[in-house]
Short mmCIF file of C-alpha atoms and ligand atoms in Angstrom, two decimals:
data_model
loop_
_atom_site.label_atom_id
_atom_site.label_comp_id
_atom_site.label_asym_id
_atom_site.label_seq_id
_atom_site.Cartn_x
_atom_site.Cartn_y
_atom_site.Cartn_z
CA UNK A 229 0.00 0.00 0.00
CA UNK A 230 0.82 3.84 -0.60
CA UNK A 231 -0.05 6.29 2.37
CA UNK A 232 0.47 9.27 3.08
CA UNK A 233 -0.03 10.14 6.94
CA UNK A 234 -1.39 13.58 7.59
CA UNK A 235 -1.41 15.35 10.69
CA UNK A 236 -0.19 18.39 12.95
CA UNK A 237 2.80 18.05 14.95
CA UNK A 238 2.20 15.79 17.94
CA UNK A 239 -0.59 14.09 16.18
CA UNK A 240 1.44 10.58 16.52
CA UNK A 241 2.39 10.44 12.63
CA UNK A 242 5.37 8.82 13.58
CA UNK A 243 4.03 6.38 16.33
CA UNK A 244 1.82 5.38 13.72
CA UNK A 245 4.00 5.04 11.05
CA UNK A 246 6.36 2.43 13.02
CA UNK A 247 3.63 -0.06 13.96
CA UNK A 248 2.01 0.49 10.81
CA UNK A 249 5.46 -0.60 8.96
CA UNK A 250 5.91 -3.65 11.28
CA UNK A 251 2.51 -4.65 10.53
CA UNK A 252 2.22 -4.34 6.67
CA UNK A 253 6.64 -4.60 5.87
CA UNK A 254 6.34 -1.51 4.39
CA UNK A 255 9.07 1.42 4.86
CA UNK A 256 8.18 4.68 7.20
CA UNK A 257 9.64 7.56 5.16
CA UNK A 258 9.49 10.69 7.51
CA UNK A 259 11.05 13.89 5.43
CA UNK A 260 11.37 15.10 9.12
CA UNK A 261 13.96 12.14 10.08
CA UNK A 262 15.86 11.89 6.93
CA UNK A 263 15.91 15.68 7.42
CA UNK A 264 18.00 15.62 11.01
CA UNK A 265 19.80 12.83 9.66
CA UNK A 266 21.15 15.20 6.92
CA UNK A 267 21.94 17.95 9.34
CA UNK A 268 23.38 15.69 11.72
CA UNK A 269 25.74 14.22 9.14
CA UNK A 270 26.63 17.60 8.28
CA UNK A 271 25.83 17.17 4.08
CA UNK A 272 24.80 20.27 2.25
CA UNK A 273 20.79 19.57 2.73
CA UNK A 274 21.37 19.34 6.05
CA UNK A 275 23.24 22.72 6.17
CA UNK A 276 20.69 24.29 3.99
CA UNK A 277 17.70 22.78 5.98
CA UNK A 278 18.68 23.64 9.54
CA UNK A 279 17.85 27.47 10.05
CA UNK A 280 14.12 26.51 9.21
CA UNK A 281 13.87 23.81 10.98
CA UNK A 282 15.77 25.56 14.47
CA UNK A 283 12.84 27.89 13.85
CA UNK A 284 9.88 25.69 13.26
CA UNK A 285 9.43 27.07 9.78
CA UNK A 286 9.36 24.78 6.43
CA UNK A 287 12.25 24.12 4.49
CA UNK A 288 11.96 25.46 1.11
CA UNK A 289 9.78 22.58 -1.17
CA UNK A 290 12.94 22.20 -3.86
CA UNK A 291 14.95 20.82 -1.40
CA UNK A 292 12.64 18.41 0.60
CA UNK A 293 11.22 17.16 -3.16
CA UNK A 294 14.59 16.44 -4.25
CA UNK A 295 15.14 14.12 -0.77
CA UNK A 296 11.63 12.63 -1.69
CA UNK A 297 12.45 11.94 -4.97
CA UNK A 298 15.55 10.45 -4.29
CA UNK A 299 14.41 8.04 -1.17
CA UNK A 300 11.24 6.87 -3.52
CA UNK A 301 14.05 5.46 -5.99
CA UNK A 302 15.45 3.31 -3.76
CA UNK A 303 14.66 -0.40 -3.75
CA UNK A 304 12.57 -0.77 -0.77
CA UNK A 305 9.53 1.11 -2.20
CA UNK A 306 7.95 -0.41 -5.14
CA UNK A 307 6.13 -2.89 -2.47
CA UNK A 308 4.82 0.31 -0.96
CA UNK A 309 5.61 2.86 1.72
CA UNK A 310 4.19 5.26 4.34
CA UNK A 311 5.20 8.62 4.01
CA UNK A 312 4.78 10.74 7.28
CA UNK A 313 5.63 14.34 7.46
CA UNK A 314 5.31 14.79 3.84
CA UNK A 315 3.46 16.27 1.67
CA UNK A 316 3.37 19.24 3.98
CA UNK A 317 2.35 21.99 1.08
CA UNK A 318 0.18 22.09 -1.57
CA UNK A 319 3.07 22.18 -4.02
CA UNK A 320 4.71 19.28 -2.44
CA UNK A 321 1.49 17.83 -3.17
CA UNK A 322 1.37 18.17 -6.87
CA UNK A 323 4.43 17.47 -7.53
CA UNK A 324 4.19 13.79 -5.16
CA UNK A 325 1.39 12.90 -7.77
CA UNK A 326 2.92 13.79 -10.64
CA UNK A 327 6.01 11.60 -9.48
CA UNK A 328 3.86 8.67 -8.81
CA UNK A 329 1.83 8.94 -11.94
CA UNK A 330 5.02 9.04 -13.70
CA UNK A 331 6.32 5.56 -11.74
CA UNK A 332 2.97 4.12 -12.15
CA UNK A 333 2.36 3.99 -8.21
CA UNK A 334 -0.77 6.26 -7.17
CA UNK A 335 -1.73 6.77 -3.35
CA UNK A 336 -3.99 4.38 -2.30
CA UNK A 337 -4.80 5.80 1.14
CA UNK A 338 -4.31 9.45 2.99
CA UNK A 339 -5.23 9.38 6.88
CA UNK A 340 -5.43 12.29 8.36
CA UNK A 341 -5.11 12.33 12.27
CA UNK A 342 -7.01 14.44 14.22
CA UNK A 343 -6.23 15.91 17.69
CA UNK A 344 -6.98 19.19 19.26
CA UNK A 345 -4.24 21.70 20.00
CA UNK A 346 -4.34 21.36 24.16
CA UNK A 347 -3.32 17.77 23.86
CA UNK A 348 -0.69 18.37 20.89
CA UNK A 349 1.05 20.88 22.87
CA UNK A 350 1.42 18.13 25.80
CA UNK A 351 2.44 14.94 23.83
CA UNK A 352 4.87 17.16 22.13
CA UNK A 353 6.91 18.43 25.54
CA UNK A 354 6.70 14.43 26.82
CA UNK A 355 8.08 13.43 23.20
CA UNK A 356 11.23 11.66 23.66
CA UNK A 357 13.43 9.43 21.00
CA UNK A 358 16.24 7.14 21.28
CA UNK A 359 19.10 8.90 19.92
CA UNK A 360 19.91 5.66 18.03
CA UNK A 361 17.20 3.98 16.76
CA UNK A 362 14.81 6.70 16.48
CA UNK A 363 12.34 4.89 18.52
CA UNK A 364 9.48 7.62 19.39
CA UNK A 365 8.29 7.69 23.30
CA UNK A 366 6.41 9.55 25.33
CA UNK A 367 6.84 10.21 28.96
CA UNK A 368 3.18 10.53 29.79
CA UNK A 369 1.49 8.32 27.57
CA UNK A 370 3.91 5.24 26.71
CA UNK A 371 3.97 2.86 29.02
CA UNK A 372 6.57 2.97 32.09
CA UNK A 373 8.50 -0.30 30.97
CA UNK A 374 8.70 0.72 27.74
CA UNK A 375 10.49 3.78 28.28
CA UNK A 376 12.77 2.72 30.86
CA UNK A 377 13.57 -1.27 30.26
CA UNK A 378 13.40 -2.05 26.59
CA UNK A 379 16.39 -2.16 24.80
CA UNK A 380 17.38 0.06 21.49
CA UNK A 381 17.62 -2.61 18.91
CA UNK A 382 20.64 -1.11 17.26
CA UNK A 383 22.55 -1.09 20.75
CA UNK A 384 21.21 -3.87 22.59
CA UNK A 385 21.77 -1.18 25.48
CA UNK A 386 18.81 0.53 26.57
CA UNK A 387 17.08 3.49 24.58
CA UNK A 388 18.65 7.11 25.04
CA UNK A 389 16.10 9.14 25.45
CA UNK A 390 16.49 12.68 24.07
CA UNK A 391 14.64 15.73 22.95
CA UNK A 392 14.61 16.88 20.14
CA UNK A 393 15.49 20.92 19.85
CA UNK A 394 12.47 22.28 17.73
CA UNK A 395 10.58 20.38 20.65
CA UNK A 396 10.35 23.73 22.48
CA UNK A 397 7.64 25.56 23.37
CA UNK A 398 8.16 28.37 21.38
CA UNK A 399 8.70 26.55 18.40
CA UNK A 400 6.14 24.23 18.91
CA UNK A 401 3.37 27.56 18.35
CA UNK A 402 5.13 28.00 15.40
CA UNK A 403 5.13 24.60 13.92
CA UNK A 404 1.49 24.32 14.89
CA UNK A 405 0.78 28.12 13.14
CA UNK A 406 2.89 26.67 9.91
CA UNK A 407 0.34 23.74 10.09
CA UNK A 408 -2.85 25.44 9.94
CA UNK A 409 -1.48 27.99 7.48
CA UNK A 410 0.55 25.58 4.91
CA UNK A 411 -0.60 21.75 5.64
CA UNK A 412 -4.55 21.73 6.58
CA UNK A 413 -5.38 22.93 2.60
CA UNK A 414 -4.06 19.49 2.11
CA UNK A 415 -7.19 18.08 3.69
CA UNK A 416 -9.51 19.71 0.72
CA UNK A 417 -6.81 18.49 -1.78
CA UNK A 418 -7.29 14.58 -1.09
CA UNK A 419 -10.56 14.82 0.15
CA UNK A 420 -11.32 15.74 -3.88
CA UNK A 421 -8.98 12.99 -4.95
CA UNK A 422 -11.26 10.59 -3.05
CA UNK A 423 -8.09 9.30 -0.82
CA UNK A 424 -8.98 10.79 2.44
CA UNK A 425 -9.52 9.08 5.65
CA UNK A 426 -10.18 11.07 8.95
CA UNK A 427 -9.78 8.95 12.27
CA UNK A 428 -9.73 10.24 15.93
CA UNK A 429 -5.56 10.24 16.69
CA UNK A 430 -6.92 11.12 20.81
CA UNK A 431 -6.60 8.29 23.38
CA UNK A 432 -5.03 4.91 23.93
CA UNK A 433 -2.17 4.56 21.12
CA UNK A 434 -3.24 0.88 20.56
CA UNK A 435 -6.55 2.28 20.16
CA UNK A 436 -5.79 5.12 17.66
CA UNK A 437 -3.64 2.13 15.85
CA UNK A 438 -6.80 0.02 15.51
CA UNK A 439 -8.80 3.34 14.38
CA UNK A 440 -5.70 4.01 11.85
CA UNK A 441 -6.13 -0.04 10.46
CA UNK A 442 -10.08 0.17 10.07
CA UNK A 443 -9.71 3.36 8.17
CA UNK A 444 -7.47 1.93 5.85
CA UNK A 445 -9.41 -1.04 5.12
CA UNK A 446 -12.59 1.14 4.79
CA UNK A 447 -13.81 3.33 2.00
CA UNK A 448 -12.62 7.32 1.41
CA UNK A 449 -14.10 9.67 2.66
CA UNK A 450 -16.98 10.88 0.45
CA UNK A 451 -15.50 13.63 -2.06
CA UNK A 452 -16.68 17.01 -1.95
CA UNK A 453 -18.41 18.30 -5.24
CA UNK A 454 -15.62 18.88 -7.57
CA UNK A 455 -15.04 22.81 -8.16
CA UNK A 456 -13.44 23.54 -11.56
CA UNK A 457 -9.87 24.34 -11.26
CA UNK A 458 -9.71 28.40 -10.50
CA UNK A 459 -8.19 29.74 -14.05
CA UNK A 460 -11.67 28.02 -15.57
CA UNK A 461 -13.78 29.63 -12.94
CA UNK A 462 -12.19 33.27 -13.79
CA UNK A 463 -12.68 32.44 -17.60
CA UNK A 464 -16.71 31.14 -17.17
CA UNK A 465 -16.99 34.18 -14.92
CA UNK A 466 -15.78 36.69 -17.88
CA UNK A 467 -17.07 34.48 -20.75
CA UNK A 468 -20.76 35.41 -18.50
CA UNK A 469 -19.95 39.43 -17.65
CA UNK A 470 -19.35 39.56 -21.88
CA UNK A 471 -22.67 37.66 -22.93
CA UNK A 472 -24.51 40.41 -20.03
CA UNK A 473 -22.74 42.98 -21.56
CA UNK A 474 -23.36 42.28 -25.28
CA UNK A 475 -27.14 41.66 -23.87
CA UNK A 476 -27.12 44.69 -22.55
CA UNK A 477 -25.21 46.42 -25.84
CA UNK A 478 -28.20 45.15 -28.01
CA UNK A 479 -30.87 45.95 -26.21
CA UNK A 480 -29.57 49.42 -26.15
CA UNK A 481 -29.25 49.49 -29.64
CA UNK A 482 -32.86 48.06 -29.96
CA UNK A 483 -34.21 50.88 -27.72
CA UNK A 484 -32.33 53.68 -29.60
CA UNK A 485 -33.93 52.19 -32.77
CA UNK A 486 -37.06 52.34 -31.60
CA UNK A 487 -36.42 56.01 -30.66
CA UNK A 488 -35.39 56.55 -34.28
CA UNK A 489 -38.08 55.59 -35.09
CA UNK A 490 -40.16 57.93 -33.68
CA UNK A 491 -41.11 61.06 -35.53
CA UNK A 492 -40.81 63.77 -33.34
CA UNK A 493 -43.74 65.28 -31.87
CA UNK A 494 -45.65 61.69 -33.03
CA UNK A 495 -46.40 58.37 -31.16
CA UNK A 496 -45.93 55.66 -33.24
CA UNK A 497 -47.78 52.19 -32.86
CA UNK A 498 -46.74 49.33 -34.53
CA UNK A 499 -45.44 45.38 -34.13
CA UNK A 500 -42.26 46.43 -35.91
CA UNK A 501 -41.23 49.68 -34.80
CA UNK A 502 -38.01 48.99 -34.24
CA UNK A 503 -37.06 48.01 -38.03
CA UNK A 504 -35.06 50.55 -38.44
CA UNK A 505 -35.03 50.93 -42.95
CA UNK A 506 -39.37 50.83 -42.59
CA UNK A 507 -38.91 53.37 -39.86
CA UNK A 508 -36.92 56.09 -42.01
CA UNK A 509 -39.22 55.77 -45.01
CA UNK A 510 -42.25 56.01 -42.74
CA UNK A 511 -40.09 59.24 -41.25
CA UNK A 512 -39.61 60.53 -44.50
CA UNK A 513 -43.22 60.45 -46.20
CA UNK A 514 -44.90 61.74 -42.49
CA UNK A 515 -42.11 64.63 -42.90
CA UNK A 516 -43.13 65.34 -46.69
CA UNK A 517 -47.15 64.91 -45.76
CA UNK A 518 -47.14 62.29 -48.18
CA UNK A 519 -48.81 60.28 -46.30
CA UNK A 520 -50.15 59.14 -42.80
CA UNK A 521 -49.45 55.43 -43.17
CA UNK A 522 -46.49 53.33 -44.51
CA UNK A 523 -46.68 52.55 -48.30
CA UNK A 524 -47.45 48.79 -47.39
CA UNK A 525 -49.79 46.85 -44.90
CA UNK A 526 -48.94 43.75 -43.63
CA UNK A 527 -46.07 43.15 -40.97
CA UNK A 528 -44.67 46.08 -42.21
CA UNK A 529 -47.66 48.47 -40.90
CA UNK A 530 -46.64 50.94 -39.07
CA UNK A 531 -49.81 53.32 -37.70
CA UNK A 532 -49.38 56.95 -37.60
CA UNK A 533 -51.66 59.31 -34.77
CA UNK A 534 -51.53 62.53 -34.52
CA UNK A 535 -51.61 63.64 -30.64
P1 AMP B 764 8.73 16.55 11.73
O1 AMP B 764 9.69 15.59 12.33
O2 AMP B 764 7.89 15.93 10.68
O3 AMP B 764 7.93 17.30 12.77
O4 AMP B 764 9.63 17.65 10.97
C1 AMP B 764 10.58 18.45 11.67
C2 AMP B 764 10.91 19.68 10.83
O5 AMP B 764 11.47 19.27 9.58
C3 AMP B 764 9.73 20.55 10.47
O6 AMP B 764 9.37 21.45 11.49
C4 AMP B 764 10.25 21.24 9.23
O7 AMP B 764 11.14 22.26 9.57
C5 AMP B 764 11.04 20.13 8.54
N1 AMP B 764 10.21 19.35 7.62
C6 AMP B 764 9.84 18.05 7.73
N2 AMP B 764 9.10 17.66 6.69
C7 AMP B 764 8.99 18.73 5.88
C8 AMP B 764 8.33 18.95 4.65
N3 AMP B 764 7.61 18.00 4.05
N4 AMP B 764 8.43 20.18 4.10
C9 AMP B 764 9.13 21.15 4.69
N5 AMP B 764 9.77 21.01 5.86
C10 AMP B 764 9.70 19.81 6.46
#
């Protein structure tokens, strides 16, 4: 399966992703961790990254969609993968399905995990990960043996815990500002793909895991009624203001030959007033006292009446 994982900081996108990989042998790829593994190693994304990141902002969408691009080529992911963390803008979005329509490999799934801001702002300060296997905790929600007597299965030593910088309160507002601003528009973007999922990410982690596995087996989310792409919109819109005006152009020019009708100082009557050559002639014989009618009946009639 292809998933993406959507959800604010603290939401438990990573948590998630783990037992989600150990159940369906799929790689996690979190831009986020291959991110501080490229500033911890020093390389030039990781240079170029780390400002942003110190700061809770994005990094720029060139650079994370080259690191995308490159970690989707690697052998482990034609079986599938579970990307968590990214897309995180509507660009990166676009440009993830036009590089999986070009390797054949659409999204099959996007969850979205909700949680309200209160309890993000908590799981996010108790947020703890081994500093070499990456294993998430959390100090008030995972359980007590976990944290403190399982062993880091790269060491075979026990996990050490650390925190990560941009864990900190100040950057945490940010990161949750960036979210609302940048990454919730994603929400509409699936939703009208017909890939979205929403579950409840509050609670019992096994619980949220067992939420996370229904939704996945279960239909989308119904799609919203599909809005023409904007650029169409703004055309329809003028192509409609031009047919009002030109409406409005000819029946101006109807009503101004209707007034030309008119002899002046005369009402006329008549079923064709407003044709404008059988209005001049009628103009010209009433002017010469020719006559008080048009030269022929029929359709053509126009009635003269003196006031
Ligand atoms: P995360 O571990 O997913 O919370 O990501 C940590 C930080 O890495 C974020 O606050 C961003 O600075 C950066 N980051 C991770 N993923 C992306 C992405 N898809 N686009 C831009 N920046 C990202």
């Amino acid at each position: 399966m292809r998933i993406v994982l959507l959800g604010p900081p603290g939401s438990g996108k990573g948590t998630q992703s783990q037992r989600l990989m150990e159940r369906l042998g799929i790689p996690q790829i979190s831009s986020g961790d291959l991110l501080r593994s490229a500033v911890a190693r020093g390389t030039e994304l990781g240079r170029q990254a780390k400002g942003a990141m110190d700061g809770g902002r994005l990094v720029e969408d060139s650079l994370v969609l080259q690191m995308i691009r490159e970690r989707l080529g690697e052998p482990d992911t034609p079986g599938g993968f579970i990307l968590d963390g990214f897309p995180r803008t509507l660009a990166q979005a676009e440009a993830l399905e036009r590089l999986l329509r070009a390797l054949g490999q659409p999204l099959d799934a996007v969850v979205q995990l909700e949680v309200d801001s209160a309890e993000l702002v908590r799981r996010i300060s108790g947020r703890r990960c081994c500093a070499d296997c990456g294993r998430v905790f959390n100090l008030f929600t995972s359980p007590r043996t976990a944290v403190e007597s399982e062993l880091c299965p790269k060491t075979g030593a026990p996990h050490r815990l650390t925190q990560r910088p941009d864990d900190n309160e100040a950057t945490v507002a940010e990161r949750l500002r960036v979210y609302e601003e940048k990454t919730r528009p994603l929400i509409d973007f699936y939703r009208a793909r017909g890939l979205l999922r929403v579950i409840d990410a509050t609670g019992d982690v096994d619980e949220v895991s067992r939420r996370l596995t229904q939704a996945l087996g279960a239909p989308a989310a119904p799609r919203a009624p599909r809005r023409a792409p904007a650029a169409t919109r703004v055309r329809a819109a003028k192509r409609r203001r031009a047919s009002a005006s030109a409406r409005v152009r000819r029946s101006g020019r109807t009503a101004r030959r209707v007034r030309a009708a008119r002899p002046s100082g005369r009402r006329v009557r008549g079923r064709t007033a407003a044709k404008p050559k059988a209005a001049a002639k009628v103009r010209s014989r009433v002017a010469s006292g020719k006559t008080r009618r048009p030269a022929r009946g029929g359709r053509g009639r126009i009635r003269e009446k003196r006031r």
